[in-house]
Tab-separated table of C-alpha atoms in Angstrom:
chain	number	residue	atom	x	y	z
A	51	MET	CA	-11.770	14.565	-20.382
A	52	ASP	CA	-8.428	16.423	-19.695
A	53	LYS	CA	-5.373	14.809	-17.972
A	54	ILE	CA	-5.954	16.370	-14.980
A	55	GLU	CA	-9.312	14.619	-14.502
A	56	THR	CA	-7.909	11.303	-15.879
A	57	GLY	CA	-5.148	11.817	-13.183
A	58	ARG	CA	-7.656	12.049	-10.609
A	59	ASP	CA	-9.577	8.981	-11.729
A	60	ILE	CA	-6.420	6.760	-11.809
A	61	ILE	CA	-6.127	8.162	-8.349
A	62	ARG	CA	-9.449	7.490	-7.217
A	63	GLU	CA	-9.066	3.679	-8.679
A	64	LEU	CA	-5.490	3.283	-7.227
A	65	MET	CA	-6.253	5.072	-3.737
A	66	GLY	CA	-10.081	5.311	-3.107
A	67	GLU	CA	-12.164	8.646	-2.951
A	68	SER	CA	-11.307	9.290	0.594
A	69	TYR	CA	-7.420	9.449	-0.358
A	70	LEU	CA	-8.677	12.543	-2.824
A	71	THR	CA	-11.355	13.869	-0.512
A	72	ASN	CA	-8.399	14.016	2.292
A	73	ARG	CA	-5.872	15.553	0.123
A	74	ALA	CA	-8.219	17.780	-1.075
A	75	ALA	CA	-9.022	19.288	2.333
A	76	THR	CA	-5.269	20.267	2.586
A	77	ARG	CA	-5.358	22.208	-0.611
A	78	ASN	CA	-4.275	25.766	-0.678
A	79	GLU	CA	-3.178	28.481	-3.049
A	80	PHE	CA	0.322	27.322	-2.386
A	81	ASN	CA	0.018	23.466	-3.125
A	82	GLY	CA	-2.463	23.304	-5.213
A	83	ALA	CA	-0.011	23.483	-8.198
A	84	VAL	CA	1.981	20.501	-6.657
A	85	GLN	CA	-1.605	18.875	-6.677
A	86	ASP	CA	-2.545	19.438	-10.312
A	87	TYR	CA	0.809	18.747	-11.525
A	88	ALA	CA	0.925	15.425	-9.903
A	89	ASP	CA	-2.304	14.456	-11.087
A	90	GLU	CA	-1.744	15.648	-14.744
A	91	VAL	CA	1.836	14.631	-15.478
A	92	CYS	CA	2.125	11.446	-13.022
A	93	PHE	CA	-1.365	10.287	-13.222
A	94	GLY	CA	-2.900	11.858	-16.608
A	95	THR	CA	-0.193	11.249	-18.633
A	96	VAL	CA	2.552	8.523	-17.093
A	97	TRP	CA	0.065	6.333	-15.309
A	98	ALA	CA	-2.304	6.556	-18.142
A	99	ARG	CA	-0.249	5.300	-20.782
A	100	PRO	CA	-0.392	1.741	-22.127
A	101	GLY	CA	2.300	-0.891	-21.822
A	102	ILE	CA	2.693	-1.852	-18.267
A	103	ASP	CA	-0.426	-2.501	-15.800
A	104	TYR	CA	-0.791	-0.976	-12.664
A	105	LYS	CA	0.677	-3.643	-10.381
A	106	THR	CA	3.510	-3.286	-12.556
A	107	ARG	CA	3.852	0.336	-12.041
A	108	SER	CA	3.237	0.100	-8.005
A	109	ILE	CA	6.323	-2.591	-7.864
A	110	LEU	CA	8.539	-0.172	-9.882
A	111	ASN	CA	7.358	2.558	-7.637
A	112	ILE	CA	8.071	0.648	-4.182
A	113	ALA	CA	11.477	-0.143	-5.310
A	114	MET	CA	12.141	3.395	-6.405
A	115	LEU	CA	10.856	5.134	-3.435
A	116	VAL	CA	12.746	2.390	-1.050
A	117	ALA	CA	16.172	3.298	-3.224
A	118	LEU	CA	15.450	7.006	-2.995
A	119	ASN	CA	14.845	6.699	0.886
A	120	ARG	CA	11.084	8.571	0.215
A	121	ILE	CA	9.438	6.769	2.972
A	122	PRO	CA	6.418	8.858	3.705
A	123	GLN	CA	5.585	8.343	-0.198
A	124	LEU	CA	6.373	4.528	0.028
A	125	ARG	CA	3.652	4.185	2.581
A	126	SER	CA	0.808	5.368	-0.092
A	127	HIS	CA	2.462	3.194	-2.806
A	128	ILE	CA	2.398	-0.009	-0.728
A	129	GLU	CA	-1.320	0.585	-0.065
A	130	GLY	CA	-1.836	1.416	-3.946
A	131	ALA	CA	0.346	-1.867	-4.740
A	132	ILE	CA	-1.693	-3.999	-2.587
A	133	ASN	CA	-5.030	-2.362	-4.242
A	134	ASN	CA	-3.748	-3.178	-7.597
A	135	GLY	CA	-3.174	-6.800	-6.515
A	136	ALA	CA	0.254	-7.125	-5.025
A	137	THR	CA	0.538	-9.533	-2.563
A	138	MET	CA	2.236	-9.758	0.743
A	139	GLU	CA	4.699	-12.161	-0.572
A	140	GLU	CA	5.773	-10.055	-3.429
A	141	ILE	CA	5.583	-6.907	-1.590
A	142	ARG	CA	8.421	-8.781	0.770
A	143	GLU	CA	10.184	-10.152	-2.238
A	144	ILE	CA	10.443	-6.692	-3.520
A	145	LEU	CA	12.129	-5.309	-0.113
A	146	LEU	CA	14.666	-7.985	-0.244
A	147	HIS	CA	15.768	-7.431	-3.792
A	148	CYS	CA	15.762	-3.531	-2.499
A	149	GLY	CA	18.198	-4.760	0.006
A	150	VAL	CA	20.865	-6.025	-2.368
A	151	TYR	CA	20.663	-3.098	-4.936
A	152	ALA	CA	19.578	-0.305	-2.974
A	153	GLY	CA	21.276	-1.230	0.477
A	154	LEU	CA	19.865	-3.036	3.685
A	155	PRO	CA	19.040	-0.194	5.691
A	156	ALA	CA	16.993	1.241	2.693
A	157	ALA	CA	15.296	-2.266	2.714
A	158	ILE	CA	14.776	-2.419	6.646
A	159	GLU	CA	12.971	1.080	6.539
A	160	GLY	CA	10.575	-0.640	3.374
A	161	PHE	CA	9.804	-3.595	5.721
A	162	LYS	CA	8.751	-1.219	8.721
A	163	VAL	CA	6.266	0.955	6.359
A	164	ALA	CA	5.222	-2.126	4.979
A	165	GLU	CA	4.475	-4.000	7.800
A	166	GLU	CA	2.306	-1.031	9.208
A	167	VAL	CA	0.289	-1.013	6.077
A	168	LEU	CA	-0.054	-4.482	6.109
A	169	LYS	CA	-1.722	-4.531	9.543
A	170	LYS	CA	-3.798	-1.504	8.861
A	171	LYS	CA	-5.307	-3.492	6.159
A	172	GLY	CA	-5.822	-6.780	8.055
A	173	LEU	CA	-3.008	-8.583	6.114
A	174	LEU	CA	-0.668	-9.274	8.694
A	175	ASP	CA	-1.203	-9.881	12.174
A	176	ASP	CA	0.367	-8.244	15.296
């Protein structure tokens, strides 16, 4: 199996088939290159490596995305972290930790996104 297919298999495991279907619906001759790059390098190479599990990788992603203020990507990675076994309590602690090292405004934005995802998944009441 090539790395692009390996990457797509990992994405399917992390985010579900609907994520790949929705992404494929937006694919065109311009953005197809970056989709393939993400599949091959990010997921097919790095995520496929042994050494740390998917949950740990998801925790790292949340922290980095909060620190870099990459809010649109944070949403899908919080959902992925939940799919990988991260609990609401763990996500809360990750975000609090980010407040100390990445700044309170970044952590607050992370909390907003996490609340949306947790409510959507039925893990947090309104």
